[in-house]
PDB file of C-alpha atoms in Angstrom:
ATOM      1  CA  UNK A   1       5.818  -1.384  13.539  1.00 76.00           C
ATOM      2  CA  UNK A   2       6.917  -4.943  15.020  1.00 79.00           C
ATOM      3  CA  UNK A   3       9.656  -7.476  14.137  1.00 81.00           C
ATOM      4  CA  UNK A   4       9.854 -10.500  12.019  1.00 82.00           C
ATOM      5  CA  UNK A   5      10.203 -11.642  15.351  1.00 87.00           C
ATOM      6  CA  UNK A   6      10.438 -11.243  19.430  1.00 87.00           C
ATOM      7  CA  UNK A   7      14.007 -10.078  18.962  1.00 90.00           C
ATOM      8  CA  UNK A   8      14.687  -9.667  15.028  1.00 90.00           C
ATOM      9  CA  UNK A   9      13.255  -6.335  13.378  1.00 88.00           C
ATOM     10  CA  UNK A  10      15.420  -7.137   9.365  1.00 87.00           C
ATOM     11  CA  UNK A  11      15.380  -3.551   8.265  1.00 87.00           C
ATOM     12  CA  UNK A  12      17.036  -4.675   5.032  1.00 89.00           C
ATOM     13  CA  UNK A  13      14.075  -6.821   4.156  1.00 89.00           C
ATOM     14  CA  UNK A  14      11.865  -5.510   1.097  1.00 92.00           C
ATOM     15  CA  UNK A  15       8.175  -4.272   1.779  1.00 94.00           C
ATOM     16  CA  UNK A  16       5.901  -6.102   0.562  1.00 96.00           C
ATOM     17  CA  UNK A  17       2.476  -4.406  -0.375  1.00 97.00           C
ATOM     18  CA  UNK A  18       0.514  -6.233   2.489  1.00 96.00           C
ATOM     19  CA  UNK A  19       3.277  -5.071   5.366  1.00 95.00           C
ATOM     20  CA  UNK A  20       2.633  -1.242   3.890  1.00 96.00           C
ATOM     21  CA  UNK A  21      -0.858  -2.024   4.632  1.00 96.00           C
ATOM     22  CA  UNK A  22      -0.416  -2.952   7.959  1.00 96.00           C
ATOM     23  CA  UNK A  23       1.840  -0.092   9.093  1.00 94.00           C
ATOM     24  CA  UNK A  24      -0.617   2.218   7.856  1.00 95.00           C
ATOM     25  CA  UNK A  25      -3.940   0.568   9.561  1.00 95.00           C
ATOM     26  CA  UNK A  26      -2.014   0.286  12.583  1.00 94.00           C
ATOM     27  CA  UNK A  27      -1.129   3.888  12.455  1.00 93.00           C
ATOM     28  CA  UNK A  28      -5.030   4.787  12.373  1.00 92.00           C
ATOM     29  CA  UNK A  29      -5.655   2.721  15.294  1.00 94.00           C
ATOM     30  CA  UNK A  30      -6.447  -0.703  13.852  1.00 93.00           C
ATOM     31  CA  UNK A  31      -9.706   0.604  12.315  1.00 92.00           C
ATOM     32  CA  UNK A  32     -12.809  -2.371  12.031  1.00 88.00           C
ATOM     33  CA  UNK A  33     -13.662  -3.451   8.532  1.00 86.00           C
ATOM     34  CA  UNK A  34     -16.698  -5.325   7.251  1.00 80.00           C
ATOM     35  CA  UNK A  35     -14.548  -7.689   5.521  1.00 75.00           C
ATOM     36  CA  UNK A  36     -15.323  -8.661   2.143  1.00 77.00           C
ATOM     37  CA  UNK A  37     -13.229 -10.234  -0.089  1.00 74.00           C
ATOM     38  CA  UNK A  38     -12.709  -8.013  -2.945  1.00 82.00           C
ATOM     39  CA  UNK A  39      -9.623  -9.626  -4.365  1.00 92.00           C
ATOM     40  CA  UNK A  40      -9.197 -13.593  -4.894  1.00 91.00           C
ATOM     41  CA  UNK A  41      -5.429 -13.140  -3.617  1.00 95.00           C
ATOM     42  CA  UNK A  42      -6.392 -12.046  -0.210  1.00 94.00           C
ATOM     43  CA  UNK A  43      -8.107 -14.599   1.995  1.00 91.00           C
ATOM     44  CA  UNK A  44      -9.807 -13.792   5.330  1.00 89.00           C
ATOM     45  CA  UNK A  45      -7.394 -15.750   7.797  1.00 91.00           C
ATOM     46  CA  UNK A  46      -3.984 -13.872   6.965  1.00 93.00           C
ATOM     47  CA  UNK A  47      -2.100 -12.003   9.677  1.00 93.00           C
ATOM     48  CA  UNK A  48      -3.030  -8.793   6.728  1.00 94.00           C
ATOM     49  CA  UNK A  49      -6.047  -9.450   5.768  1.00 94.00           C
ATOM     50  CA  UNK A  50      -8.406  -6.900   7.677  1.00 94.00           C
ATOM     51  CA  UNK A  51      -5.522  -4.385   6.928  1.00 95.00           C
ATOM     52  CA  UNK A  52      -5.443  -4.677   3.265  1.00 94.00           C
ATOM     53  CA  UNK A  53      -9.773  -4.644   3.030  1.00 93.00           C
ATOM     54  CA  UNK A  54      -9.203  -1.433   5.411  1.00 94.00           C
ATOM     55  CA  UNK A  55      -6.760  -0.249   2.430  1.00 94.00           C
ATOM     56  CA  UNK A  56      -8.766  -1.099  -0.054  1.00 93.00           C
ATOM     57  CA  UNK A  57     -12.224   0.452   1.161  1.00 91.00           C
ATOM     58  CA  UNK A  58     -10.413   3.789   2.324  1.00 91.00           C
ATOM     59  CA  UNK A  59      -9.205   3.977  -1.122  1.00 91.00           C
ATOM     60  CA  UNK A  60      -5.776   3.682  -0.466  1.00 94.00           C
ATOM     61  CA  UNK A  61      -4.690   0.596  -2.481  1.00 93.00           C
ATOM     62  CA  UNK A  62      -6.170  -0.310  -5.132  1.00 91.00           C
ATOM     63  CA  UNK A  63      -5.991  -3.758  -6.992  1.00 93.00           C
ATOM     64  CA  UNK A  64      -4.879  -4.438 -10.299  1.00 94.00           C
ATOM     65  CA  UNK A  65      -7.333  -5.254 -13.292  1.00 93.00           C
ATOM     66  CA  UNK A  66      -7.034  -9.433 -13.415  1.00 95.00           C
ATOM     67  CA  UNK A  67      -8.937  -9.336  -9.614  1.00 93.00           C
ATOM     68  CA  UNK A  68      -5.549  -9.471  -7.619  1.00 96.00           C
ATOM     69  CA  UNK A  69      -4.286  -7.277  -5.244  1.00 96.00           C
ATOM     70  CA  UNK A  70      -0.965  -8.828  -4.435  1.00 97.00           C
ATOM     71  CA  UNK A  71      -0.077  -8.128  -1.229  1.00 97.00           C
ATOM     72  CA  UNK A  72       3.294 -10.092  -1.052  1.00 96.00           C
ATOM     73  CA  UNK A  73       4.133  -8.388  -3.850  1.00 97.00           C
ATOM     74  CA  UNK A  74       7.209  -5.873  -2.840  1.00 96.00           C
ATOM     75  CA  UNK A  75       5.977  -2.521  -3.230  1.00 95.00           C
ATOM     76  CA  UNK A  76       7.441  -0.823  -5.973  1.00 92.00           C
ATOM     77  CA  UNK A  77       8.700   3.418  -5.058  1.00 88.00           C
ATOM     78  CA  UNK A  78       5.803   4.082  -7.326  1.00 88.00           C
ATOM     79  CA  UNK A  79       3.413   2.116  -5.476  1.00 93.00           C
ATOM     80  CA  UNK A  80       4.703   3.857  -2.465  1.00 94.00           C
ATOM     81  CA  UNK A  81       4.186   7.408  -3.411  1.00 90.00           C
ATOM     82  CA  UNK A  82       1.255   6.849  -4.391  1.00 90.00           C
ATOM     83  CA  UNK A  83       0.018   5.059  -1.490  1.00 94.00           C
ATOM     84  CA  UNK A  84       1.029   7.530   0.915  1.00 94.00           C
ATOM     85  CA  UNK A  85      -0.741  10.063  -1.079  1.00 90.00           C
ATOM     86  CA  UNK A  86      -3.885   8.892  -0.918  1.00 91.00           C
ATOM     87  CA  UNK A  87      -3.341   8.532   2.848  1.00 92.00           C
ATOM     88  CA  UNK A  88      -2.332  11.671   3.348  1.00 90.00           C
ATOM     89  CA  UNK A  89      -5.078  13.441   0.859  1.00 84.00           C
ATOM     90  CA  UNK A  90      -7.663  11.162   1.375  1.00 75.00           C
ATOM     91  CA  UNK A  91      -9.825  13.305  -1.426  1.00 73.00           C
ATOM     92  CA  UNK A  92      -6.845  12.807  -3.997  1.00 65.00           C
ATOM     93  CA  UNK A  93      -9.116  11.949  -6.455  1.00 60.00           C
ATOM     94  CA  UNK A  94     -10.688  15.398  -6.406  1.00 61.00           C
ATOM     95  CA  UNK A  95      -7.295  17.405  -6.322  1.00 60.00           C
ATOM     96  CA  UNK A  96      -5.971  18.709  -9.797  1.00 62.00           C
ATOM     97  CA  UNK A  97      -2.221  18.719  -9.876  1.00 57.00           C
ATOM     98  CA  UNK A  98      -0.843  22.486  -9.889  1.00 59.00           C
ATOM     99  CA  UNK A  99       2.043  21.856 -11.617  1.00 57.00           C
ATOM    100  CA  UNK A 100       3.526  19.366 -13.823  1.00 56.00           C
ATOM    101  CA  UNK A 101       6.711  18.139 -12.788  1.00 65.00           C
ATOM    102  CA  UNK A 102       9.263  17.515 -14.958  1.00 70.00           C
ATOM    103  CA  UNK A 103      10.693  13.906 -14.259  1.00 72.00           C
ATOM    104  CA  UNK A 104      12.748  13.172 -17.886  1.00 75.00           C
ATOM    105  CA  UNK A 105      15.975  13.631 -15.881  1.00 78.00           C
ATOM    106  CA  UNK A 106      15.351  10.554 -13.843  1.00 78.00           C
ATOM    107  CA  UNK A 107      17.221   7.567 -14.988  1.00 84.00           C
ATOM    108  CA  UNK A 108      14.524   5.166 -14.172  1.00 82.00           C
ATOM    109  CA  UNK A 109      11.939   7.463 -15.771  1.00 79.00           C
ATOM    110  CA  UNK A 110      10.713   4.247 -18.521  1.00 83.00           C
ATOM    111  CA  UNK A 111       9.627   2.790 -15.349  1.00 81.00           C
ATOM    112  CA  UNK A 112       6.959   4.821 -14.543  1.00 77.00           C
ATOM    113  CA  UNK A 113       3.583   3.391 -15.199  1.00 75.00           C
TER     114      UNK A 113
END
C-alpha cells in the first residue's frame, strides 16, 4: 500500500472501489492485462486503470448493469466481502454455500443487496 502522498498515508480516508483494486493487483505482483475497456467509467490513462481491467477479467469485481463500474465509488462492507471472496476462492462461482447463515440480527440487515 502507498500514501496519498511522500509523507501522508490518511488512514481515516474511505476506500474507494478503484484503491481496493489496486491493493489487491499489487498484492499479486502487478499482473499485465490486455486492457480493454469494459466499462465507460474507467478510461485507460488513470493511475487504476490496468488494476481495475485486472479485477474485472479475474472475476473479482464486477460492474453494475447501466455499463459502469465505479471505481471512485467508496466500497460499501458488502462490496468488500464479497470482493475478497472471490480473491480468495477464485472458483466462487462453483462453490455451494454449506450453510445458511442467519444474519436477521444485524441492524443494518435491509441493507443487504
Amino acid at each position: 500500500m502507498e500514501g496519498i502522498s511522500e509523507n501522508l498515508f490518511n488512514p481515516d480516508e474511505p476506500m474507494n472501489r478503484a484503491m481496493m483494486a489496486t491493493i489487491l493487483w499489487r498484492h499479486c505482483g502487478l499482473p499485465q492485462t490486455n486492457f480493454k475497456t469494459y466499462f465507460k467509467d474507467v478510461p485507460s490513462n488513470k493511475w487504476y486503470s490496468e488494476a481495475v481491467i485486472w479485477a474485472v477479467e479475474s472475476g473479482i469485481f464486477n460492474g453494475f448493469g447501466d455499463g459502469t463500474l465505479r471505481p471512485t465509488d467508496e466500497v460499501t462492507r458488502e462490496q468488500a466481502v464479497s470482493i475478497m471472496y472471490r480473491y480468495l476462492n477464485p472458483n466462487s462461482a462453483q462453490i455451494e454455500p454449506k450453510e445458511t447463515q442467519v444474519i436477521q440480527n444485524y441492524i443494518d440487515v435491509k441493507q443487504i443487496s
